[in-house]
Amino acid sequence: MKIFVYHTPELTPTDSIPDCAIVVDVLRATTTIATALNAGAEAVQVFSDIDELIEVSEKWPADKRLRVGERGGQKVEGCDLGNSPLNCTPEVVEGKRLFMTTTNGTRALQKVQNAPVVITSALVNRRTVVEYLMTTKPETIWIVASGWEGSFSLEDTACAGAIINSLCSEMGYPIDNLGGNDEVFGAVALYYQWQNQLYKLMNTASHGQRLARLECYDDLKYCADTDIVTVLPIQSEPGVLIKSKMKMQSLQYWIEQSLPL
């Protein structure tokens, strides 16, 4: 098993694909995707282009669809929801397909959509992602941070480090054995620095500051929580994410015993 971290979708190799691609957009697309599927959404279908989203979603029954659009942290006009995970309650999303476009996360997903396995992670479902990797043991793993408009983002790389740190600890593998590029070591070091101050990290990150200016304080708090959602979003067809039906034994044990994740 070799893990590679890429700070933005633009930095991913163009001449190869991994066995498993993990897309991370903590603020807020992958947090929203995990939360929506956990609340009973039928699927989340992602688009980089708003016009394409409108065209495709028009073919879906109106009572079974929700359009989720965000640009610059704010809701896109004409969409039902912005990119806040806190809007994805069972009352709102259960049984519906979310048609989503965001500034960064949906673009990252489209970049790796041809990989054999594509999953998404945020801090809220980090535990489930680690369980999946421990169960399936893919040979090559890319963790692709969404960044912000092509630039590095603090929170996404810290989340990558949280995944790797947990994987190394639980599998008993030294990071030297798992690390495929220098970014892996940098991501783990970043997570070590902030692991007990993740909400502070959200407020320090440039995109977190943008969201704070929009008064999205509750979103920042929620996105900083770790291991609170037991859903693994997995791509079922290019651009479509569903709740994985795979059962992971140790995760199931935690759920049944009501132990903290």
PDB file of C-alpha atoms in Angstrom:
ATOM      1  CA  MET A   1       0.000   0.000   0.000  1.00  0.00           C
ATOM      2  CA  LYS A   2       1.379   3.393  -1.061  1.00  0.00           C
ATOM      3  CA  ILE A   3      -0.291   6.711  -0.304  1.00  0.00           C
ATOM      4  CA  PHE A   4       0.196   9.924  -2.263  1.00  0.00           C
ATOM      5  CA  VAL A   5      -1.129  13.330  -1.219  1.00  0.00           C
ATOM      6  CA  TYR A   6      -1.857  16.076  -3.740  1.00  0.00           C
ATOM      7  CA  HIS A   7      -2.618  19.558  -2.433  1.00  0.00           C
ATOM      8  CA  THR A   8      -4.851  20.467  -5.375  1.00  0.00           C
ATOM      9  CA  PRO A   9      -6.519  18.556  -8.225  1.00  0.00           C
ATOM     10  CA  GLU A  10      -4.175  20.285 -10.688  1.00  0.00           C
ATOM     11  CA  LEU A  11      -1.172  18.560  -9.093  1.00  0.00           C
ATOM     12  CA  THR A  12      -2.409  15.011  -9.707  1.00  0.00           C
ATOM     13  CA  PRO A  13      -0.521  12.993 -12.347  1.00  0.00           C
ATOM     14  CA  THR A  14      -2.030  12.931 -15.818  1.00  0.00           C
ATOM     15  CA  ASP A  15      -0.428   9.676 -16.968  1.00  0.00           C
ATOM     16  CA  SER A  16      -1.763   7.300 -14.300  1.00  0.00           C
ATOM     17  CA  ILE A  17      -4.670   6.630 -11.971  1.00  0.00           C
ATOM     18  CA  PRO A  18      -4.688   5.101  -8.476  1.00  0.00           C
ATOM     19  CA  ASP A  19      -6.514   2.030  -7.277  1.00  0.00           C
ATOM     20  CA  CYS A  20      -8.386   4.277  -4.859  1.00  0.00           C
ATOM     21  CA  ALA A  21      -8.845   8.060  -4.996  1.00  0.00           C
ATOM     22  CA  ILE A  22      -9.974   9.942  -1.903  1.00  0.00           C
ATOM     23  CA  VAL A  23     -11.264  13.467  -2.460  1.00  0.00           C
ATOM     24  CA  VAL A  24     -11.164  15.873   0.487  1.00  0.00           C
ATOM     25  CA  ASP A  25     -12.946  19.217   0.737  1.00  0.00           C
ATOM     26  CA  VAL A  26     -13.473  19.791   4.448  1.00  0.00           C
ATOM     27  CA  LEU A  27     -14.923  23.291   3.901  1.00  0.00           C
ATOM     28  CA  ARG A  28     -17.405  22.128   2.823  1.00  0.00           C
ATOM     29  CA  ALA A  29     -18.306  19.842  -0.083  1.00  0.00           C
ATOM     30  CA  THR A  30     -17.174  16.454   1.244  1.00  0.00           C
ATOM     31  CA  THR A  31     -18.522  17.275   4.708  1.00  0.00           C
ATOM     32  CA  THR A  32     -21.868  18.071   3.099  1.00  0.00           C
ATOM     33  CA  ILE A  33     -21.826  14.915   0.951  1.00  0.00           C
ATOM     34  CA  ALA A  34     -21.195  12.641   3.957  1.00  0.00           C
ATOM     35  CA  THR A  35     -23.839  14.423   6.020  1.00  0.00           C
ATOM     36  CA  ALA A  36     -26.454  14.295   3.252  1.00  0.00           C
ATOM     37  CA  LEU A  37     -25.972  10.567   2.622  1.00  0.00           C
ATOM     38  CA  ASN A  38     -26.019   9.920   6.354  1.00  0.00           C
ATOM     39  CA  ALA A  39     -29.367  11.760   6.513  1.00  0.00           C
ATOM     40  CA  GLY A  40     -30.882   9.521   3.859  1.00  0.00           C
ATOM     41  CA  ALA A  41     -30.201  11.249   0.547  1.00  0.00           C
ATOM     42  CA  GLU A  42     -30.509   8.807  -2.370  1.00  0.00           C
ATOM     43  CA  ALA A  43     -27.281  10.051  -3.977  1.00  0.00           C
ATOM     44  CA  VAL A  44     -25.192  13.144  -4.591  1.00  0.00           C
ATOM     45  CA  GLN A  45     -24.414  13.910  -8.235  1.00  0.00           C
ATOM     46  CA  VAL A  46     -21.648  16.451  -8.769  1.00  0.00           C
ATOM     47  CA  PHE A  47     -21.014  18.980 -11.511  1.00  0.00           C
ATOM     48  CA  SER A  48     -18.361  21.618 -12.092  1.00  0.00           C
ATOM     49  CA  ASP A  49     -20.712  23.604 -14.360  1.00  0.00           C
ATOM     50  CA  ILE A  50     -23.968  25.081 -13.065  1.00  0.00           C
ATOM     51  CA  ASP A  51     -25.658  25.061 -16.477  1.00  0.00           C
ATOM     52  CA  GLU A  52     -25.012  21.342 -16.881  1.00  0.00           C
ATOM     53  CA  LEU A  53     -26.381  20.750 -13.380  1.00  0.00           C
ATOM     54  CA  ILE A  54     -29.624  22.542 -14.262  1.00  0.00           C
ATOM     55  CA  GLU A  55     -29.967  20.652 -17.552  1.00  0.00           C
ATOM     56  CA  VAL A  56     -29.426  17.202 -16.021  1.00  0.00           C
ATOM     57  CA  SER A  57     -31.505  17.828 -12.895  1.00  0.00           C
ATOM     58  CA  GLU A  58     -34.475  18.973 -15.006  1.00  0.00           C
ATOM     59  CA  LYS A  59     -34.852  15.342 -16.108  1.00  0.00           C
ATOM     60  CA  TRP A  60     -35.325  14.256 -12.481  1.00  0.00           C
ATOM     61  CA  PRO A  61     -38.748  14.419 -10.729  1.00  0.00           C
ATOM     62  CA  ALA A  62     -39.031  17.786  -8.997  1.00  0.00           C
ATOM     63  CA  ASP A  63     -40.068  16.225  -5.690  1.00  0.00           C
ATOM     64  CA  LYS A  64     -37.032  13.905  -5.726  1.00  0.00           C
ATOM     65  CA  ARG A  65     -34.277  16.443  -6.426  1.00  0.00           C
ATOM     66  CA  LEU A  66     -32.446  19.224  -4.656  1.00  0.00           C
ATOM     67  CA  ARG A  67     -30.064  21.595  -6.376  1.00  0.00           C
ATOM     68  CA  VAL A  68     -27.059  22.468  -4.251  1.00  0.00           C
ATOM     69  CA  GLY A  69     -24.936  25.331  -5.555  1.00  0.00           C
ATOM     70  CA  GLU A  70     -22.073  27.332  -4.058  1.00  0.00           C
ATOM     71  CA  ARG A  71     -19.640  29.867  -5.418  1.00  0.00           C
ATOM     72  CA  GLY A  72     -17.334  31.887  -3.195  1.00  0.00           C
ATOM     73  CA  GLY A  73     -18.961  30.407  -0.097  1.00  0.00           C
ATOM     74  CA  GLN A  74     -22.446  31.639  -0.992  1.00  0.00           C
ATOM     75  CA  LYS A  75     -25.533  29.919  -2.414  1.00  0.00           C
ATOM     76  CA  VAL A  76     -25.955  30.079  -6.174  1.00  0.00           C
ATOM     77  CA  GLU A  77     -29.117  31.839  -7.287  1.00  0.00           C
ATOM     78  CA  GLY A  78     -31.740  29.359  -8.445  1.00  0.00           C
ATOM     79  CA  CYS A  79     -30.499  26.503  -6.243  1.00  0.00           C
ATOM     80  CA  ASP A  80     -32.437  25.036  -3.339  1.00  0.00           C
ATOM     81  CA  LEU A  81     -29.493  24.852  -0.954  1.00  0.00           C
ATOM     82  CA  GLY A  82     -26.036  26.281  -0.508  1.00  0.00           C
ATOM     83  CA  ASN A  83     -23.083  24.164   0.560  1.00  0.00           C
ATOM     84  CA  SER A  84     -23.871  23.950   4.269  1.00  0.00           C
ATOM     85  CA  PRO A  85     -23.876  20.460   5.792  1.00  0.00           C
ATOM     86  CA  LEU A  86     -26.222  21.715   8.492  1.00  0.00           C
ATOM     87  CA  ASN A  87     -28.991  22.117   5.915  1.00  0.00           C
ATOM     88  CA  CYS A  88     -28.842  18.395   5.126  1.00  0.00           C
ATOM     89  CA  THR A  89     -31.304  17.131   7.695  1.00  0.00           C
ATOM     90  CA  PRO A  90     -33.441  14.018   7.101  1.00  0.00           C
ATOM     91  CA  GLU A  91     -36.501  16.237   6.746  1.00  0.00           C
ATOM     92  CA  VAL A  92     -34.874  18.047   3.831  1.00  0.00           C
ATOM     93  CA  VAL A  93     -32.839  15.416   1.967  1.00  0.00           C
ATOM     94  CA  GLU A  94     -34.230  11.951   2.717  1.00  0.00           C
ATOM     95  CA  GLY A  95     -34.999  10.001  -0.453  1.00  0.00           C
ATOM     96  CA  LYS A  96     -33.799  12.794  -2.724  1.00  0.00           C
ATOM     97  CA  ARG A  97     -30.902  13.153  -5.127  1.00  0.00           C
ATOM     98  CA  LEU A  98     -28.686  16.172  -4.550  1.00  0.00           C
ATOM     99  CA  PHE A  99     -27.347  17.803  -7.709  1.00  0.00           C
ATOM    100  CA  MET A 100     -24.281  19.660  -6.432  1.00  0.00           C
ATOM    101  CA  THR A 101     -21.795  22.177  -7.739  1.00  0.00           C
ATOM    102  CA  THR A 102     -19.218  23.932  -5.564  1.00  0.00           C
ATOM    103  CA  THR A 103     -16.169  26.105  -6.061  1.00  0.00           C
ATOM    104  CA  ASN A 104     -13.588  23.397  -5.383  1.00  0.00           C
ATOM    105  CA  GLY A 105     -14.806  19.974  -4.231  1.00  0.00           C
ATOM    106  CA  THR A 106     -16.891  18.991  -7.237  1.00  0.00           C
ATOM    107  CA  ARG A 107     -14.039  19.986  -9.558  1.00  0.00           C
ATOM    108  CA  ALA A 108     -11.688  17.698  -7.625  1.00  0.00           C
ATOM    109  CA  LEU A 109     -14.124  14.795  -7.890  1.00  0.00           C
ATOM    110  CA  GLN A 110     -14.354  15.159 -11.646  1.00  0.00           C
ATOM    111  CA  LYS A 111     -10.556  15.157 -11.887  1.00  0.00           C
ATOM    112  CA  VAL A 112     -10.312  11.592 -10.504  1.00  0.00           C
ATOM    113  CA  GLN A 113     -13.673  10.161 -11.540  1.00  0.00           C
ATOM    114  CA  ASN A 114     -12.065   7.524 -13.792  1.00  0.00           C
ATOM    115  CA  ALA A 115     -10.263   5.788 -10.912  1.00  0.00           C
ATOM    116  CA  PRO A 116     -11.612   2.274 -10.151  1.00  0.00           C
ATOM    117  CA  VAL A 117     -12.680   3.434  -6.678  1.00  0.00           C
ATOM    118  CA  VAL A 118     -13.495   7.025  -5.716  1.00  0.00           C
ATOM    119  CA  ILE A 119     -14.511   7.902  -2.159  1.00  0.00           C
ATOM    120  CA  THR A 120     -14.784  11.156  -0.267  1.00  0.00           C
ATOM    121  CA  SER A 121     -13.544  12.111   3.149  1.00  0.00           C
ATOM    122  CA  ALA A 122     -13.840  14.967   5.581  1.00  0.00           C
ATOM    123  CA  LEU A 123     -12.967  15.063   9.254  1.00  0.00           C
ATOM    124  CA  VAL A 124     -16.543  14.087  10.138  1.00  0.00           C
ATOM    125  CA  ASN A 125     -16.228  10.666   8.458  1.00  0.00           C
ATOM    126  CA  ARG A 126     -12.465  10.101   8.730  1.00  0.00           C
ATOM    127  CA  ARG A 127     -12.954   6.932  10.818  1.00  0.00           C
ATOM    128  CA  THR A 128     -15.075   5.271   8.150  1.00  0.00           C
ATOM    129  CA  VAL A 129     -12.538   6.044   5.430  1.00  0.00           C
ATOM    130  CA  VAL A 130      -9.745   4.513   7.496  1.00  0.00           C
ATOM    131  CA  GLU A 131     -11.853   1.405   8.101  1.00  0.00           C
ATOM    132  CA  TYR A 132     -12.462   1.063   4.366  1.00  0.00           C
ATOM    133  CA  LEU A 133      -8.749   1.286   3.568  1.00  0.00           C
ATOM    134  CA  MET A 134      -7.872  -1.235   6.276  1.00  0.00           C
ATOM    135  CA  THR A 135     -10.477  -3.630   4.891  1.00  0.00           C
ATOM    136  CA  THR A 136      -9.740  -3.331   1.167  1.00  0.00           C
ATOM    137  CA  LYS A 137      -5.992  -2.513   1.243  1.00  0.00           C
ATOM    138  CA  PRO A 138      -5.733  -0.829  -2.182  1.00  0.00           C
ATOM    139  CA  GLU A 139      -2.240  -0.892  -3.626  1.00  0.00           C
ATOM    140  CA  THR A 140      -2.088   2.804  -4.546  1.00  0.00           C
ATOM    141  CA  ILE A 141      -4.083   5.557  -2.864  1.00  0.00           C
ATOM    142  CA  TRP A 142      -4.314   9.202  -3.859  1.00  0.00           C
ATOM    143  CA  ILE A 143      -5.649  11.665  -1.326  1.00  0.00           C
ATOM    144  CA  VAL A 144      -6.631  14.681  -3.399  1.00  0.00           C
ATOM    145  CA  ALA A 145      -7.204  17.905  -1.497  1.00  0.00           C
ATOM    146  CA  SER A 146      -9.603  20.277  -3.228  1.00  0.00           C
ATOM    147  CA  GLY A 147      -7.745  23.416  -2.171  1.00  0.00           C
ATOM    148  CA  TRP A 148      -9.147  26.826  -3.011  1.00  0.00           C
ATOM    149  CA  GLU A 149      -9.248  27.832  -6.676  1.00  0.00           C
ATOM    150  CA  GLY A 150      -6.012  25.981  -7.401  1.00  0.00           C
ATOM    151  CA  SER A 151      -4.183  26.950  -4.204  1.00  0.00           C
ATOM    152  CA  PHE A 152      -3.196  25.003  -1.081  1.00  0.00           C
ATOM    153  CA  SER A 153      -5.750  24.746   1.744  1.00  0.00           C
ATOM    154  CA  LEU A 154      -4.759  24.149   5.343  1.00  0.00           C
ATOM    155  CA  GLU A 155      -7.837  22.162   6.368  1.00  0.00           C
ATOM    156  CA  ASP A 156      -7.790  19.665   3.487  1.00  0.00           C
ATOM    157  CA  THR A 157      -4.144  18.750   3.960  1.00  0.00           C
ATOM    158  CA  ALA A 158      -4.669  18.394   7.725  1.00  0.00           C
ATOM    159  CA  CYS A 159      -7.537  15.990   6.995  1.00  0.00           C
ATOM    160  CA  ALA A 160      -5.247  13.979   4.708  1.00  0.00           C
ATOM    161  CA  GLY A 161      -2.769  13.826   7.577  1.00  0.00           C
ATOM    162  CA  ALA A 162      -5.511  12.663   9.961  1.00  0.00           C
ATOM    163  CA  ILE A 163      -6.364   9.765   7.639  1.00  0.00           C
ATOM    164  CA  ILE A 164      -2.734   8.709   7.213  1.00  0.00           C
ATOM    165  CA  ASN A 165      -1.905   9.072  10.901  1.00  0.00           C
ATOM    166  CA  SER A 166      -4.801   6.833  11.915  1.00  0.00           C
ATOM    167  CA  LEU A 167      -4.013   4.291   9.210  1.00  0.00           C
ATOM    168  CA  CYS A 168      -0.358   4.025  10.261  1.00  0.00           C
ATOM    169  CA  SER A 169      -1.275   3.717  13.924  1.00  0.00           C
ATOM    170  CA  GLU A 170      -3.925   1.052  13.490  1.00  0.00           C
ATOM    171  CA  MET A 171      -2.142  -1.059  10.891  1.00  0.00           C
ATOM    172  CA  GLY A 172       1.174  -0.783  12.684  1.00  0.00           C
ATOM    173  CA  TYR A 173       2.911   0.442   9.540  1.00  0.00           C
ATOM    174  CA  PRO A 174       5.599   3.106   9.812  1.00  0.00           C
ATOM    175  CA  ILE A 175       4.861   6.128   7.662  1.00  0.00           C
ATOM    176  CA  ASP A 176       8.096   5.463   5.745  1.00  0.00           C
ATOM    177  CA  ASN A 177       6.456   2.312   4.361  1.00  0.00           C
ATOM    178  CA  LEU A 178       3.218   3.997   3.323  1.00  0.00           C
ATOM    179  CA  GLY A 179       4.426   7.388   2.126  1.00  0.00           C
ATOM    180  CA  GLY A 180       4.612   7.682  -1.657  1.00  0.00           C
ATOM    181  CA  ASN A 181       5.586  11.371  -1.858  1.00  0.00           C
ATOM    182  CA  ASP A 182       6.899  14.134   0.382  1.00  0.00           C
ATOM    183  CA  GLU A 183       3.427  15.613   0.783  1.00  0.00           C
ATOM    184  CA  VAL A 184       2.412  12.601   2.877  1.00  0.00           C
ATOM    185  CA  PHE A 185       4.959  13.488   5.548  1.00  0.00           C
ATOM    186  CA  GLY A 186       4.002  17.147   5.433  1.00  0.00           C
ATOM    187  CA  ALA A 187       0.310  16.312   5.847  1.00  0.00           C
ATOM    188  CA  VAL A 188       0.953  14.157   8.918  1.00  0.00           C
ATOM    189  CA  ALA A 189       3.201  16.807  10.466  1.00  0.00           C
ATOM    190  CA  LEU A 190       0.485  19.414   9.901  1.00  0.00           C
ATOM    191  CA  TYR A 191      -2.117  17.207  11.539  1.00  0.00           C
ATOM    192  CA  TYR A 192       0.152  16.612  14.543  1.00  0.00           C
ATOM    193  CA  GLN A 193       0.411  20.365  15.036  1.00  0.00           C
ATOM    194  CA  TRP A 194      -3.340  20.971  14.930  1.00  0.00           C
ATOM    195  CA  GLN A 195      -4.968  17.702  16.037  1.00  0.00           C
ATOM    196  CA  ASN A 196      -6.195  19.122  19.353  1.00  0.00           C
ATOM    197  CA  GLN A 197      -7.178  22.505  17.889  1.00  0.00           C
ATOM    198  CA  LEU A 198      -9.112  21.670  14.747  1.00  0.00           C
ATOM    199  CA  TYR A 199     -11.717  24.396  15.243  1.00  0.00           C
ATOM    200  CA  LYS A 200      -8.900  26.913  15.607  1.00  0.00           C
ATOM    201  CA  LEU A 201      -7.416  25.507  12.398  1.00  0.00           C
ATOM    202  CA  MET A 202     -10.734  26.144  10.610  1.00  0.00           C
ATOM    203  CA  ASN A 203     -10.670  29.748  11.723  1.00  0.00           C
ATOM    204  CA  THR A 204      -6.999  30.129  10.767  1.00  0.00           C
ATOM    205  CA  ALA A 205      -7.443  28.709   7.260  1.00  0.00           C
ATOM    206  CA  SER A 206      -8.046  31.305   4.564  1.00  0.00           C
ATOM    207  CA  HIS A 207     -11.300  29.689   3.439  1.00  0.00           C
ATOM    208  CA  GLY A 208     -12.415  29.400   7.051  1.00  0.00           C
ATOM    209  CA  GLN A 209     -11.914  33.131   7.358  1.00  0.00           C
ATOM    210  CA  ARG A 210     -14.045  33.664   4.243  1.00  0.00           C
ATOM    211  CA  LEU A 211     -16.819  31.591   5.788  1.00  0.00           C
ATOM    212  CA  ALA A 212     -16.482  33.455   9.083  1.00  0.00           C
ATOM    213  CA  ARG A 213     -17.017  36.720   7.217  1.00  0.00           C
ATOM    214  CA  LEU A 214     -20.234  35.162   5.897  1.00  0.00           C
ATOM    215  CA  GLU A 215     -21.129  34.286   9.525  1.00  0.00           C
ATOM    216  CA  CYS A 216     -20.974  30.521   8.903  1.00  0.00           C
ATOM    217  CA  TYR A 217     -19.710  29.898  12.437  1.00  0.00           C
ATOM    218  CA  ASP A 218     -21.809  26.779  13.058  1.00  0.00           C
ATOM    219  CA  ASP A 219     -20.548  25.255   9.810  1.00  0.00           C
ATOM    220  CA  LEU A 220     -16.957  25.798  10.916  1.00  0.00           C
ATOM    221  CA  LYS A 221     -17.631  24.098  14.245  1.00  0.00           C
ATOM    222  CA  TYR A 222     -19.348  21.147  12.580  1.00  0.00           C
ATOM    223  CA  CYS A 223     -16.638  20.699   9.948  1.00  0.00           C
ATOM    224  CA  ALA A 224     -14.008  20.582  12.717  1.00  0.00           C
ATOM    225  CA  ASP A 225     -15.668  17.596  14.416  1.00  0.00           C
ATOM    226  CA  THR A 226     -13.936  14.275  13.838  1.00  0.00           C
ATOM    227  CA  ASP A 227     -15.501  10.829  13.390  1.00  0.00           C
ATOM    228  CA  ILE A 228     -19.148  11.777  13.959  1.00  0.00           C
ATOM    229  CA  VAL A 229     -20.606  10.388  10.703  1.00  0.00           C
ATOM    230  CA  THR A 230     -20.462   6.659   9.933  1.00  0.00           C
ATOM    231  CA  VAL A 231     -21.041   6.914   6.183  1.00  0.00           C
ATOM    232  CA  LEU A 232     -18.611   6.177   3.365  1.00  0.00           C
ATOM    233  CA  PRO A 233     -19.558   8.078   0.189  1.00  0.00           C
ATOM    234  CA  ILE A 234     -18.430   6.030  -2.803  1.00  0.00           C
ATOM    235  CA  GLN A 235     -18.769   6.652  -6.519  1.00  0.00           C
ATOM    236  CA  SER A 236     -21.278   4.323  -8.201  1.00  0.00           C
ATOM    237  CA  GLU A 237     -20.844   5.872 -11.667  1.00  0.00           C
ATOM    238  CA  PRO A 238     -18.830   8.904 -12.800  1.00  0.00           C
ATOM    239  CA  GLY A 239     -19.929  11.889 -10.757  1.00  0.00           C
ATOM    240  CA  VAL A 240     -22.502  10.014  -8.642  1.00  0.00           C
ATOM    241  CA  LEU A 241     -21.821   9.258  -4.972  1.00  0.00           C
ATOM    242  CA  ILE A 242     -23.894   6.885  -2.883  1.00  0.00           C
ATOM    243  CA  LYS A 243     -23.669   5.441   0.604  1.00  0.00           C
ATOM    244  CA  SER A 244     -21.389   2.406   0.572  1.00  0.00           C
ATOM    245  CA  LYS A 245     -23.107  -0.822   1.583  1.00  0.00           C
ATOM    246  CA  MET A 246     -19.850  -2.411   2.683  1.00  0.00           C
ATOM    247  CA  LYS A 247     -19.859  -3.516   6.325  1.00  0.00           C
ATOM    248  CA  MET A 248     -16.675  -2.929   8.259  1.00  0.00           C
ATOM    249  CA  GLN A 249     -16.445  -5.099  11.327  1.00  0.00           C
ATOM    250  CA  SER A 250     -14.561  -2.892  13.751  1.00  0.00           C
ATOM    251  CA  LEU A 251     -16.704   0.121  12.861  1.00  0.00           C
ATOM    252  CA  GLN A 252     -19.855  -1.937  13.410  1.00  0.00           C
ATOM    253  CA  TYR A 253     -18.498  -2.957  16.798  1.00  0.00           C
ATOM    254  CA  TRP A 254     -18.078   0.670  17.829  1.00  0.00           C
ATOM    255  CA  ILE A 255     -21.627   1.457  16.725  1.00  0.00           C
ATOM    256  CA  GLU A 256     -23.136  -1.507  18.586  1.00  0.00           C
ATOM    257  CA  GLN A 257     -21.200  -0.802  21.759  1.00  0.00           C
ATOM    258  CA  SER A 258     -21.920   2.949  21.591  1.00  0.00           C
ATOM    259  CA  LEU A 259     -18.223   3.600  22.008  1.00  0.00           C
ATOM    260  CA  PRO A 260     -16.688   6.880  20.865  1.00  0.00           C
ATOM    261  CA  LEU A 261     -15.141   6.726  17.392  1.00  0.00           C
TER     262      LEU A 261
END
